[in-house]
Amino acid sequence: MKKIFTALCLTLGCFAGATAQNVQLHYDFASSLHDDLKDRPELRTTVEMERFDKWGNTYLSVDMTYDNDQMQFSYFEISRDLKFWDGPFAIH
C-alpha cells in the first residue's frame, strides 16, 4: 500500500499548477463475483489534468492498475489543441 501511495503522490506532484485535475480510485468487484475473472486487477487509479493557455489547451490522462500492492499496468494519454485564432475550430 505504501508503493501505491508513493506512486499517487508522485503523479499528483507532476500536475502542480494545473488548472483542473481529477484523481479517482476504483475498486472492481467483478473479480469477486465471477470465477472466470479472478486474474483481473481489482484496483485502478485514474489521474486526469486539463490546462488552458493562450494557445489552446492540454489534456493528460494516466490509468494505473495494481495487483498485490504493485503497479501492474499503466496507460498514458496526452492531447494538445492549438488555437491561434478566434474561430470555432482548433488543431488537435
GROMACS .gro file of N, CA and C in nm:
model
  276
    1MET      N    1   0.081  -0.119   0.000
    1MET     CA    2   0.000   0.000   0.000
    1MET      C    3   0.086   0.126   0.000
    2LYS      N    4   0.205   0.114   0.060
    2LYS     CA    5   0.296   0.228   0.064
    2LYS      C    6   0.343   0.265  -0.077
    3LYS      N    7   0.364   0.164  -0.163
    3LYS     CA    8   0.407   0.190  -0.300
    3LYS      C    9   0.296   0.259  -0.379
    4ILE      N   10   0.172   0.219  -0.355
    4ILE     CA   11   0.059   0.282  -0.423
    4ILE      C   12   0.049   0.429  -0.384
    5PHE      N   13   0.061   0.457  -0.256
    5PHE     CA   14   0.055   0.595  -0.208
    5PHE      C   15   0.170   0.678  -0.265
    6THR      N   16   0.289   0.623  -0.272
    6THR     CA   17   0.404   0.694  -0.328
    6THR      C   18   0.384   0.724  -0.475
    7ALA      N   19   0.335   0.626  -0.552
    7ALA     CA   20   0.310   0.647  -0.695
    7ALA      C   21   0.203   0.754  -0.716
    8LEU      N   22   0.101   0.754  -0.632
    8LEU     CA   23  -0.005   0.854  -0.644
    8LEU      C   24   0.046   0.993  -0.611
    9CYS      N   25   0.129   1.006  -0.508
    9CYS     CA   26   0.186   1.136  -0.471
    9CYS      C   27   0.279   1.189  -0.580
   10LEU      N   28   0.359   1.102  -0.640
   10LEU     CA   29   0.447   1.145  -0.749
   10LEU      C   30   0.367   1.191  -0.870
   11THR      N   31   0.260   1.119  -0.900
   11THR     CA   32   0.176   1.157  -1.013
   11THR      C   33   0.109   1.292  -0.987
   12LEU      N   34   0.060   1.313  -0.867
   12LEU     CA   35  -0.002   1.441  -0.834
   12LEU      C   36   0.099   1.555  -0.835
   13GLY      N   37   0.223   1.527  -0.797
   13GLY     CA   38   0.326   1.629  -0.799
   13GLY      C   39   0.356   1.679  -0.940
   14CYS      N   40   0.337   1.593  -1.039
   14CYS     CA   41   0.358   1.633  -1.178
   14CYS      C   42   0.254   1.734  -1.224
   15PHE      N   43   0.139   1.734  -1.158
   15PHE     CA   44   0.029   1.820  -1.201
   15PHE      C   45   0.018   1.947  -1.118
   16ALA      N   46   0.119   1.981  -1.042
   16ALA     CA   47   0.115   2.103  -0.961
   16ALA      C   48   0.105   2.223  -1.054
   17GLY      N   49   0.016   2.312  -1.026
   17GLY     CA   50  -0.004   2.430  -1.110
   17GLY      C   51  -0.104   2.407  -1.220
   18ALA      N   52  -0.163   2.292  -1.228
   18ALA     CA   53  -0.264   2.265  -1.331
   18ALA      C   54  -0.393   2.338  -1.296
   19THR      N   55  -0.471   2.371  -1.397
   19THR     CA   56  -0.595   2.443  -1.372
   19THR      C   57  -0.710   2.350  -1.336
   20ALA      N   58  -0.707   2.228  -1.379
   20ALA     CA   59  -0.814   2.132  -1.344
   20ALA      C   60  -0.753   1.993  -1.338
   21GLN      N   61  -0.773   1.924  -1.229
   21GLN     CA   62  -0.726   1.787  -1.218
   21GLN      C   63  -0.831   1.702  -1.147
   22ASN      N   64  -0.824   1.574  -1.173
   22ASN     CA   65  -0.922   1.479  -1.121
   22ASN      C   66  -0.846   1.352  -1.085
   23VAL      N   67  -0.861   1.305  -0.961
   23VAL     CA   68  -0.797   1.181  -0.916
   23VAL      C   69  -0.907   1.087  -0.869
   24GLN      N   70  -0.907   0.964  -0.921
   24GLN     CA   71  -1.010   0.867  -0.886
   24GLN      C   72  -0.943   0.735  -0.848
   25LEU      N   73  -1.000   0.666  -0.751
   25LEU     CA   74  -0.958   0.532  -0.713
   25LEU      C   75  -1.078   0.440  -0.729
   26HIS      N   76  -1.065   0.339  -0.815
   26HIS     CA   77  -1.174   0.248  -0.846
   26HIS      C   78  -1.143   0.109  -0.793
   27TYR      N   79  -1.246   0.043  -0.740
   27TYR     CA   80  -1.235  -0.096  -0.698
   27TYR      C   81  -1.328  -0.178  -0.786
   28ASP      N   82  -1.278  -0.282  -0.849
   28ASP     CA   83  -1.355  -0.366  -0.940
   28ASP      C   84  -1.406  -0.488  -0.864
   29PHE      N   85  -1.538  -0.499  -0.850
   29PHE     CA   86  -1.598  -0.611  -0.778
   29PHE      C   87  -1.618  -0.734  -0.867
   30ALA      N   88  -1.593  -0.723  -0.997
   30ALA     CA   89  -1.619  -0.834  -1.089
   30ALA      C   90  -1.534  -0.956  -1.057
   31SER      N   91  -1.411  -0.935  -1.010
   31SER     CA   92  -1.324  -1.050  -0.982
   31SER      C   93  -1.374  -1.131  -0.862
   32SER      N   94  -1.447  -1.069  -0.772
   32SER     CA   95  -1.502  -1.144  -0.658
   32SER      C   96  -1.638  -1.205  -0.689
   33LEU      N   97  -1.703  -1.160  -0.795
   33LEU     CA   98  -1.836  -1.210  -0.830
   33LEU      C   99  -1.834  -1.322  -0.934
   34HIS      N  100  -1.734  -1.321  -1.022
   34HIS     CA  101  -1.728  -1.419  -1.130
   34HIS      C  102  -1.597  -1.498  -1.122
   35ASP      N  103  -1.607  -1.630  -1.133
   35ASP     CA  104  -1.489  -1.716  -1.122
   35ASP      C  105  -1.394  -1.700  -1.240
   36ASP      N  106  -1.446  -1.670  -1.360
   36ASP     CA  107  -1.359  -1.660  -1.477
   36ASP      C  108  -1.283  -1.526  -1.483
   37LEU      N  109  -1.307  -1.434  -1.390
   37LEU     CA  110  -1.238  -1.305  -1.388
   37LEU      C  111  -1.144  -1.291  -1.268
   38LYS      N  112  -1.096  -1.402  -1.215
   38LYS     CA  113  -1.008  -1.398  -1.097
   38LYS      C  114  -0.875  -1.328  -1.123
   39ASP      N  115  -0.825  -1.332  -1.247
   39ASP     CA  116  -0.695  -1.272  -1.279
   39ASP      C  117  -0.705  -1.122  -1.308
   40ARG      N  118  -0.824  -1.068  -1.307
   40ARG     CA  119  -0.845  -0.927  -1.338
   40ARG      C  120  -0.802  -0.839  -1.219
   41PRO      N  121  -0.725  -0.731  -1.242
   41PRO     CA  122  -0.683  -0.644  -1.132
   41PRO      C  123  -0.803  -0.578  -1.064
   42GLU      N  124  -0.796  -0.562  -0.932
   42GLU     CA  125  -0.908  -0.506  -0.857
   42GLU      C  126  -0.900  -0.355  -0.838
   43LEU      N  127  -0.780  -0.300  -0.825
   43LEU     CA  128  -0.764  -0.156  -0.801
   43LEU      C  129  -0.716  -0.084  -0.925
   44ARG      N  130  -0.772   0.034  -0.948
   44ARG     CA  131  -0.729   0.119  -1.060
   44ARG      C  132  -0.731   0.264  -1.014
   45THR      N  133  -0.626   0.336  -1.046
   45THR     CA  134  -0.618   0.480  -1.019
   45THR      C  135  -0.621   0.553  -1.151
   46THR      N  136  -0.703   0.656  -1.159
   46THR     CA  137  -0.712   0.740  -1.277
   46THR      C  138  -0.680   0.883  -1.237
   47VAL      N  139  -0.586   0.945  -1.307
   47VAL     CA  140  -0.549   1.084  -1.284
   47VAL      C  141  -0.567   1.158  -1.416
   48GLU      N  142  -0.643   1.267  -1.412
   48GLU     CA  143  -0.666   1.348  -1.531
   48GLU      C  144  -0.628   1.493  -1.502
   49MET      N  145  -0.579   1.561  -1.605
   49MET     CA  146  -0.540   1.701  -1.591
   49MET      C  147  -0.577   1.773  -1.720
   50GLU      N  148  -0.632   1.892  -1.707
   50GLU     CA  149  -0.658   1.976  -1.822
   50GLU      C  150  -0.609   2.117  -1.791
   51ARG      N  151  -0.528   2.171  -1.880
   51ARG     CA  152  -0.470   2.304  -1.860
   51ARG      C  153  -0.499   2.389  -1.983
   52PHE      N  154  -0.542   2.511  -1.959
   52PHE     CA  155  -0.571   2.606  -2.065
   52PHE      C  156  -0.465   2.715  -2.068
   53ASP      N  157  -0.430   2.758  -2.188
   53ASP     CA  158  -0.337   2.869  -2.203
   53ASP      C  159  -0.382   2.953  -2.322
   54LYS      N  160  -0.304   3.054  -2.360
   54LYS     CA  161  -0.347   3.145  -2.467
   54LYS      C  162  -0.340   3.081  -2.605
   55TRP      N  163  -0.276   2.966  -2.620
   55TRP     CA  164  -0.266   2.899  -2.750
   55TRP      C  165  -0.357   2.778  -2.763
   56GLY      N  166  -0.434   2.745  -2.659
   56GLY     CA  167  -0.522   2.629  -2.665
   56GLY      C  168  -0.531   2.560  -2.531
   57ASN      N  169  -0.538   2.428  -2.533
   57ASN     CA  170  -0.545   2.353  -2.408
   57ASN      C  171  -0.473   2.220  -2.422
   58THR      N  172  -0.437   2.162  -2.306
   58THR     CA  173  -0.369   2.033  -2.298
   58THR      C  174  -0.448   1.942  -2.205
   59TYR      N  175  -0.469   1.819  -2.248
   59TYR     CA  176  -0.539   1.719  -2.167
   59TYR      C  177  -0.444   1.601  -2.147
   60LEU      N  178  -0.435   1.552  -2.022
   60LEU     CA  179  -0.346   1.441  -1.988
   60LEU      C  180  -0.424   1.343  -1.901
   61SER      N  181  -0.408   1.215  -1.928
   61SER     CA  182  -0.476   1.111  -1.851
   61SER      C  183  -0.379   0.996  -1.826
   62VAL      N  184  -0.378   0.946  -1.702
   62VAL     CA  185  -0.295   0.831  -1.665
   62VAL      C  186  -0.382   0.732  -1.589
   63ASP      N  187  -0.386   0.607  -1.635
   63ASP     CA  188  -0.455   0.498  -1.566
   63ASP      C  189  -0.350   0.399  -1.516
   64MET      N  190  -0.360   0.360  -1.390
   64MET     CA  191  -0.268   0.262  -1.332
   64MET      C  192  -0.350   0.154  -1.263
   65THR      N  193  -0.320   0.028  -1.294
   65THR     CA  194  -0.386  -0.084  -1.227
   65THR      C  195  -0.285  -0.151  -1.135
   66TYR      N  196  -0.335  -0.202  -1.023
   66TYR     CA  197  -0.249  -0.257  -0.919
   66TYR      C  198  -0.285  -0.402  -0.891
   67ASP      N  199  -0.184  -0.481  -0.860
   67ASP     CA  200  -0.202  -0.620  -0.822
   67ASP      C  201  -0.099  -0.652  -0.715
   68ASN      N  202  -0.144  -0.700  -0.601
   68ASN     CA  203  -0.056  -0.733  -0.487
   68ASN      C  204   0.030  -0.615  -0.446
   69ASP      N  205  -0.031  -0.497  -0.433
   69ASP     CA  206   0.035  -0.373  -0.390
   69ASP      C  207   0.147  -0.328  -0.483
   70GLN      N  208   0.143  -0.369  -0.609
   70GLN     CA  209   0.239  -0.323  -0.708
   70GLN      C  210   0.164  -0.280  -0.833
   71MET      N  211   0.219  -0.181  -0.902
   71MET     CA  212   0.156  -0.137  -1.026
   71MET      C  213   0.178  -0.244  -1.132
   72GLN      N  214   0.068  -0.289  -1.192
   72GLN     CA  215   0.077  -0.396  -1.291
   72GLN      C  216   0.075  -0.340  -1.433
   73PHE      N  217  -0.018  -0.250  -1.462
   73PHE     CA  218  -0.030  -0.190  -1.596
   73PHE      C  219  -0.044  -0.040  -1.582
   74SER      N  220  -0.004   0.031  -1.686
   74SER     CA  221  -0.019   0.175  -1.689
   74SER      C  222  -0.057   0.216  -1.831
   75TYR      N  223  -0.146   0.314  -1.840
   75TYR     CA  224  -0.188   0.369  -1.969
   75TYR      C  225  -0.178   0.520  -1.960
   76PHE      N  226  -0.115   0.583  -2.060
   76PHE     CA  227  -0.089   0.726  -2.059
   76PHE      C  228  -0.142   0.786  -2.188
   77GLU      N  229  -0.210   0.899  -2.178
   77GLU     CA  230  -0.265   0.965  -2.296
   77GLU      C  231  -0.247   1.116  -2.280
   78ILE      N  232  -0.201   1.181  -2.386
   78ILE     CA  233  -0.186   1.327  -2.384
   78ILE      C  234  -0.243   1.383  -2.514
   79SER      N  235  -0.312   1.495  -2.502
   79SER     CA  236  -0.377   1.557  -2.617
   79SER      C  237  -0.354   1.707  -2.611
   80ARG      N  238  -0.321   1.767  -2.722
   80ARG     CA  239  -0.297   1.911  -2.729
   80ARG      C  240  -0.383   1.971  -2.839
   81ASP      N  241  -0.458   2.075  -2.806
   81ASP     CA  242  -0.537   2.151  -2.903
   81ASP      C  243  -0.474   2.288  -2.920
   82LEU      N  244  -0.448   2.326  -3.044
   82LEU     CA  245  -0.389   2.457  -3.073
   82LEU      C  246  -0.495   2.545  -3.138
   83LYS      N  247  -0.503   2.669  -3.090
   83LYS     CA  248  -0.600   2.763  -3.145
   83LYS      C  249  -0.538   2.902  -3.139
   84PHE      N  250  -0.489   2.950  -3.255
   84PHE     CA  251  -0.425   3.080  -3.265
   84PHE      C  252  -0.521   3.188  -3.313
   85TRP      N  253  -0.648   3.158  -3.331
   85TRP     CA  254  -0.745   3.249  -3.390
   85TRP      C  255  -0.874   3.245  -3.308
   86ASP      N  256  -0.972   3.328  -3.348
   86ASP     CA  257  -1.097   3.338  -3.273
   86ASP      C  258  -1.208   3.251  -3.332
   87GLY      N  259  -1.178   3.166  -3.426
   87GLY     CA  260  -1.280   3.080  -3.488
   87GLY      C  261  -1.325   2.969  -3.395
   88PRO      N  262  -1.428   2.892  -3.437
   88PRO     CA  263  -1.481   2.785  -3.351
   88PRO      C  264  -1.403   2.654  -3.357
   89PHE      N  265  -1.299   2.645  -3.439
   89PHE     CA  266  -1.224   2.520  -3.456
   89PHE      C  267  -1.082   2.531  -3.401
   90ALA      N  268  -1.025   2.418  -3.362
   90ALA     CA  269  -0.887   2.413  -3.313
   90ALA      C  270  -0.815   2.297  -3.383
   91ILE      N  271  -0.682   2.307  -3.390
   91ILE     CA  272  -0.599   2.198  -3.444
   91ILE      C  273  -0.572   2.100  -3.331
   92HIS      N  274  -0.600   1.973  -3.354
   92HIS     CA  275  -0.587   1.872  -3.249
   92HIS      C  276  -0.468   1.783  -3.280
   0.00000   0.00000   0.00000
